[in-house]
Amino acid sequence: MSVGLYRSYAALLVGALVPIWTGSHASLVMPAADRKKLRKLRKAERERSATADAQDSDEEEEEEETTERLTREDALWFPIVGSCVLLGLFLLFRFLDKRLLNRILGGALALLAVVGLTRTLTRIVRSSLGPKRYNKSSKVRCRRLERHIAHWTDISLTTYSLGAFAVALGVATAQIYTTHWVLVNVVALSFAFNAISLIALDSFITGSILLAGLFVYDVWWVFGSQHVFGDNVMVEVATSFDGPIKIVFPRNLAAGRDFTLLGLGDIVLPGVFLALALRFDYFLARGRSPAPLRPRANFAKPYFMACFSAYILGLCMTMTMMHYFRAAQPALLYLSPACILAVALTAFARGESEALWRYVEEEEPSSQEAEKEKQASQDQSSPKDSLAAVESTGKSSNRDLPVECQVGEFDSAGDLPEVTPRLRQRANASK
C-alpha cells in the first residue's frame, strides 16, 4: 500500500470524525426547567457577591435553534425515499448531459451551502470569543415589515454573522466555478456538522430502525444494483456529481488526482446516532448532578465514547475491505452494526439496558411557544375564576336549578354558565 493511499485514508477518517464530534456536542441543549433553575441560582449568587456576576459573565445561554426530530415512521420511510432519490439521480446522469446537471444541482446546493457555512462559521466565532463577548458585538437591526412577512424580517444580526455570511458566499461561489476538492470538502463538512447538530433521533429504537434500514439500502445499491441496472448505482452517482455530497482526498496530493471518497451519508446518519448517545449520557449525568448541568460541563460519556470508538473501527474495516477487494464497499454494512452493538453492549455491561431502550426525547417547546401556552392557559382559567365568584356570592337568578352545569362555557346573554341540554329539558317539563 502506497504512502499516498495511507494518507488519503487517514484524511477521510479525520474528515469523518471532526463533524461527528463537533456536531454531536453542538446538539446538546440544556432543558428549559434547568435553565430556569440556573437563572435563579445566578440571581442569588449576584445578590450575595459581585464576584459571582463576573464569574458567570461568560456563561450566557445559547440561542435557541429548531431541530428536526426523526420518529420511527420517519426511520422506516428514510431508506425508501433515499432509494427513490438515488435512482432518480442515476437516471438523470445516464440520459442527460452530466455537465449541465452538475451546474443545476451545484447551484441549488450552493444556496444551502451559504446558509450552512454561515451557521458553522458563526458558531466557531461564538465559541472562540465566548457568548457574552459575541452578543455584545455591534448589531444590525432589520426593521419589521408589515403583516405576512413580519416573521421573516424582524431579525437582529451581529457584525460577526454578517462577516461569516460574506465568507460563506465567497466560498460557495468559488466552489461552484472551480469545483476544487478542498472547497468541496469545506462545504461538505459544513453540511455534515449542521445535519448532525440539527437532526435529532427521538429514541434508540428509532435510531436502530434507521441504521438497520440503511444497512439494507447501502448493501443493495452497492452490491445488488449492478445486476439490475448494469452499473453500480451508488458509485455512478457519487463519481458523476461534483457537488458537496462527499468528502474526497487525492492519493497523489501534488497532482490532485486519483481520489478516494466517503459519502456524506456514511458520516451524517451514524453521526445522528452518536449525537443521541451523547444526549443520553447528558441525561444520565443531569440525573446524578445536584445542580443544573451545563452542556459544556465535563461529564461521563460512556455511551458516546463506546459508539465513537465503534465508528472508528467500522470505518477502518470499510477501508481495509475496500483495499483488499479493490472495489467500493458499503460503509454502512460495517458502521450500522458497530454503532448499534456499541450502545447495546455498553448498556448491558452497565445494567442500564431498560433505561436505554425506554429513553425517549420529547420535543421541547421554544420559549415563545411556552409563553403563548402560558398566556392561553391564563385566558382559559379566567372564566372558571369568574364562575367560582358567581357561585360563591349566591346571587344567581337560577339558584333553584341543580348544580350540574358545564364549567367554563358562558352563554352570550349573561355571565352564567349554560346548562346541559338534559337539564334544560327537565326545566321545560316542570313548567
Short mmCIF file of C-alpha atoms in Angstrom, two decimals:
data_model
loop_
_atom_site.label_atom_id
_atom_site.label_comp_id
_atom_site.label_asym_id
_atom_site.label_seq_id
_atom_site.Cartn_x
_atom_site.Cartn_y
_atom_site.Cartn_z
CA MET A 1 0.00 0.00 0.00
CA SER A 2 1.49 3.36 -1.05
CA VAL A 3 2.08 6.30 1.27
CA GLY A 4 -0.42 8.37 -0.71
CA LEU A 5 -3.17 5.83 -0.12
CA TYR A 6 -2.42 5.69 3.61
CA ARG A 7 -2.57 9.47 3.70
CA SER A 8 -5.88 9.63 1.86
CA TYR A 9 -7.47 7.04 4.15
CA ALA A 10 -6.25 8.92 7.23
CA ALA A 11 -7.60 12.19 5.82
CA LEU A 12 -11.03 10.64 5.18
CA LEU A 13 -11.08 9.22 8.72
CA VAL A 14 -10.28 12.60 10.27
CA GLY A 15 -12.74 14.31 7.93
CA ALA A 16 -15.50 12.00 9.15
CA LEU A 17 -14.67 12.24 12.86
CA VAL A 18 -14.46 16.04 13.11
CA PRO A 19 -18.10 16.82 12.16
CA ILE A 20 -19.36 13.86 14.20
CA TRP A 21 -17.57 15.03 17.36
CA THR A 22 -18.38 18.72 16.99
CA GLY A 23 -21.92 18.21 15.68
CA SER A 24 -22.80 15.80 18.48
CA HIS A 25 -21.64 18.25 21.14
CA ALA A 26 -23.44 21.09 19.37
CA SER A 27 -26.70 19.10 19.65
CA LEU A 28 -26.59 19.29 23.46
CA VAL A 29 -29.15 21.74 24.83
CA MET A 30 -29.98 22.44 28.46
CA PRO A 31 -33.68 21.75 29.19
CA ALA A 32 -35.89 24.77 29.90
CA ALA A 33 -36.50 23.69 33.50
CA ASP A 34 -32.76 23.52 34.18
CA ARG A 35 -32.21 26.89 32.52
CA LYS A 36 -34.84 28.39 34.80
CA LYS A 37 -33.15 26.90 37.88
CA LEU A 38 -29.77 28.14 36.69
CA ARG A 39 -31.08 31.68 36.26
CA LYS A 40 -32.41 31.61 39.83
CA LEU A 41 -29.06 30.38 41.13
CA ARG A 42 -27.21 33.09 39.23
CA LYS A 43 -29.54 35.74 40.58
CA ALA A 44 -28.96 34.53 44.13
CA GLU A 45 -25.20 34.48 43.59
CA ARG A 46 -25.21 38.02 42.21
CA GLU A 47 -27.13 39.22 45.22
CA ARG A 48 -24.59 37.62 47.58
CA SER A 49 -21.42 38.84 45.89
CA ALA A 50 -20.28 40.91 42.96
CA THR A 51 -17.63 38.34 42.00
CA ALA A 52 -20.23 35.75 41.10
CA ASP A 53 -21.52 38.08 38.42
CA ALA A 54 -18.05 38.32 36.93
CA GLN A 55 -17.51 34.57 37.08
CA ASP A 56 -20.77 33.84 35.26
CA SER A 57 -20.37 36.63 32.73
CA ASP A 58 -19.27 34.25 30.01
CA GLU A 59 -21.95 31.65 30.72
CA GLU A 60 -24.73 33.22 28.68
CA GLU A 61 -27.37 30.93 27.28
CA GLU A 62 -27.08 29.64 23.78
CA GLU A 63 -29.56 30.87 21.21
CA GLU A 64 -32.49 28.56 20.65
CA GLU A 65 -32.47 26.61 17.40
CA THR A 66 -35.18 24.48 15.89
CA THR A 67 -34.22 20.83 15.47
CA GLU A 68 -35.76 18.31 13.09
CA ARG A 69 -36.89 15.30 15.10
CA LEU A 70 -36.96 11.87 13.44
CA THR A 71 -39.59 9.39 14.62
CA ARG A 72 -39.99 5.67 13.95
CA GLU A 73 -42.19 6.38 10.95
CA ASP A 74 -39.52 8.69 9.51
CA ALA A 75 -36.89 5.99 10.09
CA LEU A 76 -38.97 3.45 8.18
CA TRP A 77 -39.50 5.79 5.24
CA PHE A 78 -35.92 7.07 5.06
CA PRO A 79 -34.37 4.18 3.06
CA ILE A 80 -37.33 4.17 0.67
CA VAL A 81 -37.17 7.89 -0.04
CA GLY A 82 -33.38 7.71 -0.26
CA SER A 83 -33.62 4.91 -2.81
CA CYS A 84 -36.02 6.92 -4.97
CA VAL A 85 -33.73 9.96 -4.90
CA LEU A 86 -30.63 7.89 -5.67
CA LEU A 87 -32.28 6.08 -8.57
CA GLY A 88 -33.64 9.36 -9.93
CA LEU A 89 -30.17 10.91 -9.93
CA PHE A 90 -28.73 7.81 -11.59
CA LEU A 91 -31.27 8.01 -14.43
CA LEU A 92 -30.72 11.75 -14.86
CA PHE A 93 -26.96 11.33 -15.16
CA ARG A 94 -27.40 8.43 -17.57
CA PHE A 95 -29.76 10.15 -20.03
CA LEU A 96 -28.95 13.86 -19.66
CA ASP A 97 -25.81 15.95 -20.01
CA LYS A 98 -23.70 15.49 -16.87
CA ARG A 99 -22.10 18.91 -17.09
CA LEU A 100 -25.46 20.68 -17.23
CA LEU A 101 -26.82 18.61 -14.35
CA ASN A 102 -23.78 19.41 -12.25
CA ARG A 103 -24.36 23.12 -12.85
CA ILE A 104 -28.04 22.93 -11.91
CA LEU A 105 -27.62 20.73 -8.85
CA GLY A 106 -24.48 22.59 -7.81
CA GLY A 107 -26.32 25.91 -7.93
CA ALA A 108 -29.12 24.56 -5.76
CA LEU A 109 -26.68 23.17 -3.22
CA ALA A 110 -24.73 26.44 -3.25
CA LEU A 111 -27.71 28.24 -1.73
CA LEU A 112 -27.78 25.70 1.08
CA ALA A 113 -24.01 25.97 1.36
CA VAL A 114 -24.23 29.69 2.10
CA VAL A 115 -26.68 29.07 4.94
CA GLY A 116 -24.74 26.09 6.30
CA LEU A 117 -21.34 27.77 6.15
CA THR A 118 -22.70 30.93 7.77
CA ARG A 119 -24.06 28.94 10.70
CA THR A 120 -20.85 26.92 11.04
CA LEU A 121 -18.57 29.97 10.96
CA THR A 122 -20.83 31.84 13.37
CA ARG A 123 -20.68 29.01 15.88
CA ILE A 124 -16.88 28.86 15.57
CA VAL A 125 -16.60 32.59 16.26
CA ARG A 126 -19.09 32.38 19.14
CA SER A 127 -17.19 29.51 20.75
CA SER A 128 -13.86 31.31 20.33
CA LEU A 129 -15.00 34.66 21.75
CA GLY A 130 -17.43 33.40 24.36
CA PRO A 131 -21.20 34.01 24.33
CA LYS A 132 -21.11 37.33 26.18
CA ARG A 133 -18.42 38.97 24.01
CA TYR A 134 -20.14 37.68 20.90
CA ASN A 135 -23.55 39.04 21.95
CA LYS A 136 -22.04 42.44 22.83
CA SER A 137 -20.69 42.93 19.31
CA SER A 138 -22.22 45.58 17.07
CA LYS A 139 -25.62 44.59 15.77
CA VAL A 140 -27.53 45.42 12.62
CA ARG A 141 -31.27 45.58 13.14
CA CYS A 142 -33.72 44.91 10.32
CA ARG A 143 -36.99 46.70 10.96
CA ARG A 144 -40.06 44.52 10.94
CA LEU A 145 -42.12 44.85 7.78
CA GLU A 146 -45.86 44.68 7.86
CA ARG A 147 -48.20 41.72 8.12
CA HIS A 148 -47.44 38.46 6.30
CA ILE A 149 -43.64 38.86 6.06
CA ALA A 150 -43.10 40.28 9.54
CA HIS A 151 -41.83 36.95 10.89
CA TRP A 152 -39.05 36.83 8.30
CA THR A 153 -37.92 40.45 8.59
CA ASP A 154 -37.80 41.02 12.36
CA ILE A 155 -34.18 39.94 12.77
CA SER A 156 -31.05 41.17 14.50
CA LEU A 157 -27.61 40.33 13.11
CA THR A 158 -24.17 40.82 14.63
CA THR A 159 -21.23 42.06 12.63
CA TYR A 160 -19.65 38.63 13.10
CA SER A 161 -22.61 36.89 11.46
CA LEU A 162 -22.53 39.35 8.57
CA GLY A 163 -18.82 38.66 8.13
CA ALA A 164 -19.49 34.91 8.24
CA PHE A 165 -22.17 35.35 5.57
CA ALA A 166 -19.74 37.21 3.30
CA VAL A 167 -17.09 34.49 3.68
CA ALA A 168 -19.69 31.74 3.11
CA LEU A 169 -20.95 33.44 -0.03
CA GLY A 170 -17.42 33.68 -1.40
CA VAL A 171 -16.59 30.04 -0.64
CA ALA A 172 -19.86 28.76 -2.12
CA THR A 173 -19.39 30.81 -5.28
CA ALA A 174 -15.80 29.66 -5.72
CA GLN A 175 -16.83 26.06 -5.14
CA ILE A 176 -19.38 26.24 -7.97
CA TYR A 177 -17.00 27.63 -10.56
CA THR A 178 -13.81 25.80 -9.63
CA THR A 179 -15.14 22.52 -8.12
CA HIS A 180 -11.78 22.30 -6.34
CA TRP A 181 -11.70 19.35 -3.96
CA VAL A 182 -10.67 21.47 -0.96
CA LEU A 183 -13.67 23.78 -1.36
CA VAL A 184 -15.95 20.80 -1.95
CA ASN A 185 -14.73 19.28 1.31
CA VAL A 186 -15.26 22.54 3.23
CA VAL A 187 -18.88 22.78 2.11
CA ALA A 188 -19.50 19.05 2.63
CA LEU A 189 -18.11 19.11 6.18
CA SER A 190 -20.28 22.12 6.93
CA PHE A 191 -23.32 20.19 5.71
CA ALA A 192 -22.36 17.24 7.90
CA PHE A 193 -21.86 19.39 11.01
CA ASN A 194 -25.20 21.16 10.60
CA ALA A 195 -27.11 17.96 9.87
CA ILE A 196 -25.73 16.15 12.93
CA SER A 197 -26.39 19.09 15.24
CA LEU A 198 -29.90 19.87 13.94
CA ILE A 199 -31.37 16.41 13.19
CA ALA A 200 -32.37 14.52 16.35
CA LEU A 201 -33.49 10.92 16.74
CA ASP A 202 -36.22 10.59 19.35
CA SER A 203 -35.07 7.22 20.75
CA PHE A 204 -32.54 4.42 20.36
CA ILE A 205 -35.27 2.22 18.89
CA THR A 206 -35.79 4.80 16.13
CA GLY A 207 -32.03 5.01 15.61
CA SER A 208 -31.69 1.24 15.38
CA ILE A 209 -34.54 1.04 12.85
CA LEU A 210 -32.90 3.78 10.79
CA LEU A 211 -29.45 2.17 10.76
CA ALA A 212 -30.88 -1.29 10.07
CA GLY A 213 -32.86 0.03 7.10
CA LEU A 214 -29.83 1.88 5.78
CA PHE A 215 -27.76 -1.29 6.19
CA VAL A 216 -30.03 -2.99 3.62
CA TYR A 217 -30.16 0.17 1.49
CA ASP A 218 -26.39 0.51 1.25
CA VAL A 219 -25.74 -3.18 0.57
CA TRP A 220 -28.35 -3.32 -2.18
CA TRP A 221 -27.30 -0.17 -4.05
CA VAL A 222 -23.59 -1.03 -3.89
CA PHE A 223 -23.66 -4.80 -4.45
CA GLY A 224 -27.07 -5.62 -5.92
CA SER A 225 -27.89 -2.73 -8.25
CA GLN A 226 -25.31 -3.70 -10.84
CA HIS A 227 -27.20 -6.92 -11.63
CA VAL A 228 -30.39 -4.95 -12.34
CA PHE A 229 -29.23 -1.66 -13.88
CA GLY A 230 -25.92 -2.76 -15.39
CA ASP A 231 -23.92 -0.29 -13.27
CA ASN A 232 -23.14 0.24 -9.61
CA VAL A 233 -25.77 2.92 -8.97
CA MET A 234 -24.21 4.26 -5.77
CA VAL A 235 -20.72 4.59 -7.25
CA GLU A 236 -22.02 6.02 -10.53
CA VAL A 237 -23.92 8.84 -8.79
CA ALA A 238 -21.09 9.58 -6.34
CA THR A 239 -18.48 9.87 -9.09
CA SER A 240 -20.70 11.71 -11.60
CA PHE A 241 -21.76 14.54 -9.30
CA ASP A 242 -19.04 17.06 -8.45
CA GLY A 243 -21.06 18.69 -5.68
CA PRO A 244 -20.51 18.54 -1.90
CA ILE A 245 -22.23 15.21 -1.25
CA LYS A 246 -18.97 13.51 -0.30
CA ILE A 247 -15.53 14.23 1.10
CA VAL A 248 -12.58 13.39 -1.14
CA PHE A 249 -8.81 13.27 -0.83
CA PRO A 250 -6.28 12.61 -3.62
CA ARG A 251 -3.83 9.75 -3.42
CA ASN A 252 -1.46 11.87 -5.47
CA LEU A 253 -1.56 15.08 -3.47
CA ALA A 254 0.83 17.03 -5.70
CA ALA A 255 -1.12 16.33 -8.87
CA GLY A 256 -4.52 16.44 -7.18
CA ARG A 257 -5.85 13.27 -8.79
CA ASP A 258 -6.74 9.61 -8.04
CA PHE A 259 -9.27 10.45 -5.36
CA THR A 260 -10.63 8.29 -2.59
CA LEU A 261 -14.05 9.33 -1.33
CA LEU A 262 -16.52 8.87 1.51
CA GLY A 263 -20.19 9.76 1.10
CA LEU A 264 -21.82 12.24 3.48
CA GLY A 265 -24.47 9.66 4.32
CA ASP A 266 -21.77 7.49 5.90
CA ILE A 267 -20.94 10.43 8.18
CA VAL A 268 -24.29 12.06 8.92
CA LEU A 269 -26.52 9.04 9.51
CA PRO A 270 -24.26 7.28 12.03
CA GLY A 271 -23.47 10.76 13.33
CA VAL A 272 -27.05 11.49 14.43
CA PHE A 273 -27.00 8.15 16.27
CA LEU A 274 -23.79 9.14 18.07
CA ALA A 275 -25.34 12.51 18.92
CA LEU A 276 -28.27 10.65 20.51
CA ALA A 277 -25.80 8.59 22.56
CA LEU A 278 -24.14 11.78 23.80
CA ARG A 279 -27.50 13.31 24.75
CA PHE A 280 -28.31 10.11 26.67
CA ASP A 281 -25.02 10.49 28.56
CA TYR A 282 -26.01 14.08 29.31
CA PHE A 283 -29.44 12.91 30.50
CA LEU A 284 -27.85 10.41 32.91
CA ALA A 285 -25.34 12.99 34.15
CA ARG A 286 -28.12 15.51 34.81
CA GLY A 287 -29.90 12.92 36.93
CA ARG A 288 -26.79 12.44 39.07
CA SER A 289 -25.94 16.13 39.38
CA PRO A 290 -27.43 18.04 42.35
CA ALA A 291 -27.28 21.33 40.41
CA PRO A 292 -28.25 22.16 36.80
CA LEU A 293 -25.58 20.76 34.49
CA ARG A 294 -24.43 22.86 31.56
CA PRO A 295 -23.89 21.06 28.22
CA ARG A 296 -20.31 22.34 28.14
CA ALA A 297 -19.55 20.82 31.54
CA ASN A 298 -17.25 17.83 31.89
CA PHE A 299 -19.40 14.74 32.46
CA ALA A 300 -19.03 10.99 31.88
CA LYS A 301 -19.73 9.92 28.28
CA PRO A 302 -19.57 6.11 28.25
CA TYR A 303 -22.17 5.58 25.52
CA PHE A 304 -20.83 8.26 23.22
CA MET A 305 -17.22 7.15 23.58
CA ALA A 306 -18.14 3.50 23.03
CA CYS A 307 -20.11 4.38 19.90
CA PHE A 308 -17.39 6.78 18.71
CA SER A 309 -14.76 4.05 19.07
CA ALA A 310 -17.03 1.57 17.26
CA TYR A 311 -17.46 4.05 14.40
CA ILE A 312 -13.68 4.35 14.04
CA LEU A 313 -13.31 0.56 13.96
CA GLY A 314 -16.16 0.22 11.46
CA LEU A 315 -14.72 2.84 9.13
CA CYS A 316 -11.26 1.28 9.35
CA MET A 317 -12.81 -2.08 8.49
CA THR A 318 -14.52 -0.48 5.48
CA MET A 319 -11.23 0.88 4.19
CA THR A 320 -9.46 -2.42 4.80
CA MET A 321 -12.07 -4.36 2.84
CA MET A 322 -12.10 -1.75 0.09
CA HIS A 323 -8.34 -2.09 -0.32
CA TYR A 324 -8.41 -5.89 -0.11
CA PHE A 325 -11.15 -6.39 -2.72
CA ARG A 326 -10.13 -3.39 -4.85
CA ALA A 327 -13.79 -2.39 -5.05
CA ALA A 328 -16.24 0.04 -3.47
CA GLN A 329 -17.68 -1.07 -0.15
CA PRO A 330 -20.99 -0.13 1.51
CA ALA A 331 -19.70 1.62 4.63
CA LEU A 332 -22.98 1.17 6.50
CA LEU A 333 -22.51 -2.59 6.19
CA TYR A 334 -19.88 -2.18 8.90
CA LEU A 335 -20.92 1.08 10.59
CA SER A 336 -24.56 0.25 11.35
CA PRO A 337 -23.91 -2.96 13.35
CA ALA A 338 -20.90 -1.36 15.04
CA CYS A 339 -22.87 1.62 16.36
CA ILE A 340 -25.93 -0.38 17.47
CA LEU A 341 -23.88 -3.09 19.18
CA ALA A 342 -21.68 -0.49 20.90
CA VAL A 343 -24.54 1.17 22.79
CA ALA A 344 -26.37 -2.13 23.40
CA LEU A 345 -23.31 -3.84 24.90
CA THR A 346 -22.41 -0.77 26.95
CA ALA A 347 -25.93 -0.66 28.40
CA PHE A 348 -25.80 -4.39 29.16
CA ALA A 349 -22.44 -4.08 30.90
CA ARG A 350 -23.67 -1.14 32.99
CA GLY A 351 -27.04 -2.72 33.80
CA GLU A 352 -28.91 0.09 32.02
CA SER A 353 -30.48 -1.79 29.11
CA GLU A 354 -34.04 -0.98 30.15
CA ALA A 355 -33.23 2.70 30.59
CA LEU A 356 -31.52 2.79 27.18
CA TRP A 357 -34.36 1.27 25.17
CA ARG A 358 -37.07 3.15 27.06
CA TYR A 359 -35.34 6.50 26.65
CA VAL A 360 -37.42 8.89 24.54
CA GLU A 361 -36.66 12.53 23.78
CA GLU A 362 -39.72 14.73 23.77
CA GLU A 363 -39.72 17.84 21.62
CA GLU A 364 -39.38 20.79 23.95
CA PRO A 365 -41.36 23.92 23.02
CA SER A 366 -39.40 27.08 22.36
CA SER A 367 -39.56 30.00 24.76
CA GLN A 368 -42.03 31.84 22.54
CA GLU A 369 -44.32 28.82 22.30
CA ALA A 370 -44.12 28.30 26.05
CA GLU A 371 -45.10 31.93 26.62
CA LYS A 372 -48.08 31.57 24.28
CA GLU A 373 -49.22 28.38 26.05
CA LYS A 374 -48.89 30.11 29.41
CA GLN A 375 -50.97 33.06 28.20
CA ALA A 376 -53.60 30.72 26.73
CA SER A 377 -53.88 28.79 29.99
CA GLN A 378 -54.36 32.05 31.87
CA ASP A 379 -57.07 33.13 29.44
CA GLN A 380 -58.85 29.79 29.85
CA SER A 381 -58.66 29.93 33.62
CA SER A 382 -60.28 33.38 33.88
CA PRO A 383 -63.87 32.21 33.03
CA LYS A 384 -63.57 29.49 35.66
CA ASP A 385 -62.49 32.07 38.23
CA SER A 386 -65.47 34.23 37.30
CA LEU A 387 -67.78 31.22 37.65
CA ALA A 388 -66.41 30.44 41.09
CA ALA A 389 -67.02 34.04 42.13
CA VAL A 390 -70.63 33.95 40.91
CA GLU A 391 -71.37 30.68 42.69
CA SER A 392 -69.80 31.88 45.94
CA THR A 393 -71.97 35.02 46.09
CA GLY A 394 -75.15 33.03 45.79
CA LYS A 395 -76.84 35.79 43.74
CA SER A 396 -77.73 33.73 40.73
CA SER A 397 -81.30 34.04 39.48
CA ASN A 398 -81.33 30.31 38.70
CA ARG A 399 -80.47 29.03 42.17
CA ASP A 400 -83.37 26.55 42.01
CA LEU A 401 -81.67 24.59 39.20
CA PRO A 402 -79.50 21.58 40.10
CA VAL A 403 -75.80 22.38 40.21
CA GLU A 404 -74.85 20.17 37.21
CA CYS A 405 -73.80 22.84 34.77
CA GLN A 406 -70.88 22.88 32.39
CA VAL A 407 -67.91 24.74 33.80
CA GLY A 408 -66.15 27.32 31.66
CA GLU A 409 -68.68 27.83 28.81
CA PHE A 410 -70.76 31.01 29.04
CA ASP A 411 -73.80 31.98 27.01
CA SER A 412 -73.91 35.26 25.13
CA ALA A 413 -76.72 36.71 27.21
CA GLY A 414 -75.05 36.87 30.57
CA ASP A 415 -72.39 35.68 32.93
CA LEU A 416 -73.94 32.39 33.97
CA PRO A 417 -72.74 29.08 32.55
CA GLU A 418 -75.03 27.43 30.05
CA VAL A 419 -76.78 24.36 31.48
CA THR A 420 -76.59 20.99 29.78
CA PRO A 421 -79.37 20.01 27.32
CA ARG A 422 -80.62 17.34 29.77
CA LEU A 423 -81.19 19.93 32.49
CA ARG A 424 -82.86 22.30 30.02
CA GLN A 425 -85.35 19.58 29.06
CA ARG A 426 -86.04 18.85 32.74
CA ALA A 427 -86.74 22.54 33.40
CA ASN A 428 -89.14 22.79 30.44
CA ALA A 429 -91.01 19.66 31.57
CA SER A 430 -91.54 21.11 35.05
CA LYS A 431 -93.12 24.19 33.52
#
